[in-house]
Structures are given as structure tokens and as C-alpha cells.
JSON list of C-alpha atoms in Angstrom, two decimals:
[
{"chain": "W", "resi": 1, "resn": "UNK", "atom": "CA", "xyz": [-169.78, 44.66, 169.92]},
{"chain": "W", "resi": 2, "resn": "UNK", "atom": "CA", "xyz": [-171.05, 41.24, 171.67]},
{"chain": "W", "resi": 3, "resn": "UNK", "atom": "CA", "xyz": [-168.70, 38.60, 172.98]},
{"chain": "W", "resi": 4, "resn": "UNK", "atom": "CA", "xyz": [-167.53, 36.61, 170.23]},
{"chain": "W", "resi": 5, "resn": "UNK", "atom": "CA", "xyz": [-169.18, 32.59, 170.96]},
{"chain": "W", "resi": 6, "resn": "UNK", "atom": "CA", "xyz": [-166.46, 30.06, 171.66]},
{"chain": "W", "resi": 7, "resn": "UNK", "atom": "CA", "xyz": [-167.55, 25.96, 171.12]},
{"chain": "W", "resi": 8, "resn": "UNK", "atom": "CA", "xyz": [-165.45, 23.14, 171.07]},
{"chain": "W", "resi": 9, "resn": "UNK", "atom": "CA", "xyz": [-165.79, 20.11, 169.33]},
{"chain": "W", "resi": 10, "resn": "UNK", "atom": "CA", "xyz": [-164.79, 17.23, 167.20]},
{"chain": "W", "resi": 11, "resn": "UNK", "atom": "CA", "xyz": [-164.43, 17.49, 163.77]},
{"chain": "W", "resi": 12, "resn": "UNK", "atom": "CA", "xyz": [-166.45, 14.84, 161.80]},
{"chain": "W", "resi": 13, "resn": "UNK", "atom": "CA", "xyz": [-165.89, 16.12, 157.73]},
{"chain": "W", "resi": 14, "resn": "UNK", "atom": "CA", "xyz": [-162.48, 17.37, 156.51]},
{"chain": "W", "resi": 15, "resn": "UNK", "atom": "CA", "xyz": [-163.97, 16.63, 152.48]},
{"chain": "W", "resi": 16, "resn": "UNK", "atom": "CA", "xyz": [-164.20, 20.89, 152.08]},
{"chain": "W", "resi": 17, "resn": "UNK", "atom": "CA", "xyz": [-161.81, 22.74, 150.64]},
{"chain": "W", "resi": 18, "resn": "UNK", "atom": "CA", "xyz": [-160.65, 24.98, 153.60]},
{"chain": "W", "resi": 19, "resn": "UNK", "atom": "CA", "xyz": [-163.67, 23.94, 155.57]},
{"chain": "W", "resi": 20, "resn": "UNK", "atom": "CA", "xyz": [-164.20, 21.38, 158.32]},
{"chain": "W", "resi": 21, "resn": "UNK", "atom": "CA", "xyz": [-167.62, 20.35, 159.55]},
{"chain": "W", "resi": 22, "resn": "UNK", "atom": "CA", "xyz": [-167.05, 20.16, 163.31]},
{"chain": "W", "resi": 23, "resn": "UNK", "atom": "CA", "xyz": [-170.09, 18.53, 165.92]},
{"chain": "W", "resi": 24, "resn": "UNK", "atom": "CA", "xyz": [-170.80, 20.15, 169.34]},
{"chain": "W", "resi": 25, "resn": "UNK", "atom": "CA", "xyz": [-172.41, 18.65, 171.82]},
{"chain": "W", "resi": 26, "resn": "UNK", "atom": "CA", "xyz": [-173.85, 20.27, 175.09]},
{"chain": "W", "resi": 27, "resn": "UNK", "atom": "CA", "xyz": [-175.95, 19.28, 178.14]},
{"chain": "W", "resi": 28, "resn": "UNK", "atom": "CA", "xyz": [-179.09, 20.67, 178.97]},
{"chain": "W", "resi": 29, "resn": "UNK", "atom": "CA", "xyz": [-182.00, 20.09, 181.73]},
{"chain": "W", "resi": 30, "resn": "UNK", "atom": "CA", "xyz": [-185.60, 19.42, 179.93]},
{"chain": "W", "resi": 31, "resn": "UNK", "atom": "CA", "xyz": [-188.02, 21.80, 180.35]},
{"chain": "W", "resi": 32, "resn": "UNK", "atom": "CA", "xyz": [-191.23, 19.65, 181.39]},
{"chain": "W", "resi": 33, "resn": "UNK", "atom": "CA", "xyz": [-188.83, 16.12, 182.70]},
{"chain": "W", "resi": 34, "resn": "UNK", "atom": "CA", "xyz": [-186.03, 17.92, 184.37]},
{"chain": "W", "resi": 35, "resn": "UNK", "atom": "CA", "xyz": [-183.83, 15.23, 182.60]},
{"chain": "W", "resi": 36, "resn": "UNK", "atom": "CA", "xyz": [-180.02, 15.92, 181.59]},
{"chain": "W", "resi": 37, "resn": "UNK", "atom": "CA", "xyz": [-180.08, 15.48, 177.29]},
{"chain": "W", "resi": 38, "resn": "UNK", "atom": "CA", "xyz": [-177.59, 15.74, 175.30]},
{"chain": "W", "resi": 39, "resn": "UNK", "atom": "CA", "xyz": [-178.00, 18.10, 172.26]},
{"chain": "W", "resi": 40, "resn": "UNK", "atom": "CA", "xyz": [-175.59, 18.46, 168.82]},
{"chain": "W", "resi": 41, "resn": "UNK", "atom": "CA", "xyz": [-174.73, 20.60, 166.68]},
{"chain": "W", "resi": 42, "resn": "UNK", "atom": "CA", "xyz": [-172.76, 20.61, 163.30]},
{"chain": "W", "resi": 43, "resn": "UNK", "atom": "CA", "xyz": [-171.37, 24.05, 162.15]},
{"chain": "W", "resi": 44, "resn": "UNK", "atom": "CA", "xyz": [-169.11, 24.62, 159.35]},
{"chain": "W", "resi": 45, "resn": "UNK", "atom": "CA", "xyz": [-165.56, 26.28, 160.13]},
{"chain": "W", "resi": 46, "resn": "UNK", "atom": "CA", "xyz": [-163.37, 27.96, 158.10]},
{"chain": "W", "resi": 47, "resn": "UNK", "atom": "CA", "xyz": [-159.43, 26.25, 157.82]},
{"chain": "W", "resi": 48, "resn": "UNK", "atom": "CA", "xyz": [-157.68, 28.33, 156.01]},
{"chain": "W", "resi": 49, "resn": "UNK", "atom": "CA", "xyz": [-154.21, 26.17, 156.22]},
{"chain": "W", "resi": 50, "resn": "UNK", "atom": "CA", "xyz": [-156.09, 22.93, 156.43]},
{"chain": "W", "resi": 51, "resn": "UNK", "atom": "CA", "xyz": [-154.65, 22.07, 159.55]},
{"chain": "W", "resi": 52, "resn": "UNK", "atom": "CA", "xyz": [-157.43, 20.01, 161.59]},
{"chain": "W", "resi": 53, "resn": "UNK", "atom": "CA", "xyz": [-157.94, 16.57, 159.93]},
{"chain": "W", "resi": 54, "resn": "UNK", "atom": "CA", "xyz": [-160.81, 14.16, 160.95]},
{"chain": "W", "resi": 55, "resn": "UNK", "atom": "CA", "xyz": [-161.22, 13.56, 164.30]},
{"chain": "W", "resi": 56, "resn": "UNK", "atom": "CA", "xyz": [-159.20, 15.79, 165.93]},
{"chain": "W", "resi": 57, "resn": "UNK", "atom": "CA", "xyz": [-160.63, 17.93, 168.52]},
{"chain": "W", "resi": 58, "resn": "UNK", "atom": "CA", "xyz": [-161.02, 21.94, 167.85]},
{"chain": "W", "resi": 59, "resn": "UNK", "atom": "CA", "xyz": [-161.77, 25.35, 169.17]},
{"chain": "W", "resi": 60, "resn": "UNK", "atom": "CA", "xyz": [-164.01, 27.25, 166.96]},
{"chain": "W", "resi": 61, "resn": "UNK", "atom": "CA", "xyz": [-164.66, 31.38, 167.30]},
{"chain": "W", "resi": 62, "resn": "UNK", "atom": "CA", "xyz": [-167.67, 33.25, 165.82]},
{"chain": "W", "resi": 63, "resn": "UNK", "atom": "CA", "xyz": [-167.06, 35.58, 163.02]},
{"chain": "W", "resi": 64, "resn": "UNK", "atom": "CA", "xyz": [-168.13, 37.27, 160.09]},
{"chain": "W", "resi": 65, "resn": "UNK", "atom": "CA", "xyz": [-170.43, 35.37, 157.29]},
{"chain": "W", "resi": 66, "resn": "UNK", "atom": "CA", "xyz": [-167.79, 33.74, 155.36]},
{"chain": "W", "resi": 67, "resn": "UNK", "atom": "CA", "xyz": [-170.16, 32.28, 152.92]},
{"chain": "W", "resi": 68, "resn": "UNK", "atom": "CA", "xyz": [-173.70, 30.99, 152.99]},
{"chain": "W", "resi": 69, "resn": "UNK", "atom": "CA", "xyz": [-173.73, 29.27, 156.04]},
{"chain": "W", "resi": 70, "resn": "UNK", "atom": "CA", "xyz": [-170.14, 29.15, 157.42]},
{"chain": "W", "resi": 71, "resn": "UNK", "atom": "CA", "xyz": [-170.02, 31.40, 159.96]},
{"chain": "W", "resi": 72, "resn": "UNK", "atom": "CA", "xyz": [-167.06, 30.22, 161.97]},
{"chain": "W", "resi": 73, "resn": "UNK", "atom": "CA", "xyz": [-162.91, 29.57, 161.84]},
{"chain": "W", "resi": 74, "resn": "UNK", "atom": "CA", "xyz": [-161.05, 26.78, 164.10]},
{"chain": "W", "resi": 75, "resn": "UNK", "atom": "CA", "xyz": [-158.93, 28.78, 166.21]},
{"chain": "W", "resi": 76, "resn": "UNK", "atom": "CA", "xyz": [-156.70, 26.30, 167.04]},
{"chain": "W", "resi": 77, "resn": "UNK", "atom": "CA", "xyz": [-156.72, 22.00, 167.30]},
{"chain": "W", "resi": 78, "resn": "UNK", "atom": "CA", "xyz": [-156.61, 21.09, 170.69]},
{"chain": "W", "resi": 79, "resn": "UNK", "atom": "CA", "xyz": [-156.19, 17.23, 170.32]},
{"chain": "W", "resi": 80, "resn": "UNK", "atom": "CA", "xyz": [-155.30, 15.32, 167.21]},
{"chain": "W", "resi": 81, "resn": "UNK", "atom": "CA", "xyz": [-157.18, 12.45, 166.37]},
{"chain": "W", "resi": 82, "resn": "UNK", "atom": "CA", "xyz": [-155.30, 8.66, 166.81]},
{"chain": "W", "resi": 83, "resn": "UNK", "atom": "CA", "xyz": [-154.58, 6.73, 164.20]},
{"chain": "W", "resi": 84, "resn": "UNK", "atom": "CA", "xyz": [-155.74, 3.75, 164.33]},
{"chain": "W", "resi": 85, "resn": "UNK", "atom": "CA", "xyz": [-159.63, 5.43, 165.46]},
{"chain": "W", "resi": 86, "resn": "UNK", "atom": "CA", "xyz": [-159.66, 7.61, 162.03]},
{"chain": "W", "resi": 87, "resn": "UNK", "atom": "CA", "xyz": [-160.98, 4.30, 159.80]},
{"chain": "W", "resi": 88, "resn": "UNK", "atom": "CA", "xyz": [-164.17, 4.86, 161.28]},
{"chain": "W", "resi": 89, "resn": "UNK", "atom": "CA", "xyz": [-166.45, 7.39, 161.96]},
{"chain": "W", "resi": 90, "resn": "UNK", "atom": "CA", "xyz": [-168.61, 6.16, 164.52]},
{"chain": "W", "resi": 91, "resn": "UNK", "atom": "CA", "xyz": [-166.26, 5.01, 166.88]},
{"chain": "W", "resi": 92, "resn": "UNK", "atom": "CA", "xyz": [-165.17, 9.07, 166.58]},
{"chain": "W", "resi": 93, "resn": "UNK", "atom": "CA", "xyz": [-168.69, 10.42, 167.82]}
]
């Protein structure tokens, strides 16, 4: 078996029942500019004891297809989210 893939990011939906949306973001050179862009992605994580809330920074692990299109769990939260930042999601991402 492959190495299982790792990503870390911020969760920005906590709506699911045991399921967090949580948005990646990585850094990569463009092909024909040779500029540094930033790219996202949003992949859907299995929670089973609902313990990452909006906000907070997690670790996410591959796994098996859990359902249609979840395809990862949070591992663990790495950072909890403030307070007083949680009104509002776009001062989050």
C-alpha cells in the first residue's frame, strides 16, 4: 500500500453531522510565469466525536471512501479557533 496523504487546514463548515468541511491551501510555481500562487482546496472529513468546531485548525489523513465524496478523517485539531474571530467567516480564511 501507498503512503497515506497528510493536509492540514482550517476548517470552514462544522453544519454536517460528523463531518467538517476543512480548506487547504498550498503554494505552487506557474508553469508558463514562474509566479508563486496560491491554490485551495475544500475536502470533506469525517469527525466521528465532533470534536473540531469552526475555525480551528486540523490534520486530516486519507482513508477509505466513507461516503460519496468524503474520503478523509481529522486526525487530530491542532489549534482551536478564538472566540471572538468565530462570528465571521471571512476574517477565518
Amino acid at each position: 500500500m501507498g503512503k497515506q496523504k497528510e493536509f492540514t487546514g482550517i476548517v470552514v463548515s462544522d453544519k454536517m453531522q460528523k463531518t467538517v468541511v476543512v480548506k487547504t491551501m498550498h503554494l505552487t510555481r506557474h508553469a508558463k510565469y514562474s509566479k508563486t500562487i496560491k491554490l485551495h482546496n475544500k475536502f470533506k472529513a469525517h469527525d466521528e466525536k465532533g470534536i473540531a468546531k469552526l475555525g480551528d485548525t486540523v490534520r486530516i489523513v486519507e482513508t477509505r471512501p466513507l461516503s460519496k465524496d468524503k474520503r478523509f478523517i481529522v486526525k487530530h485539531v491542532l489549534k482551536k479557533a478564538q472566540k471572538e474571530k468565530v462570528g465571521s467567516l471571512e476574517e477565518i480564511v
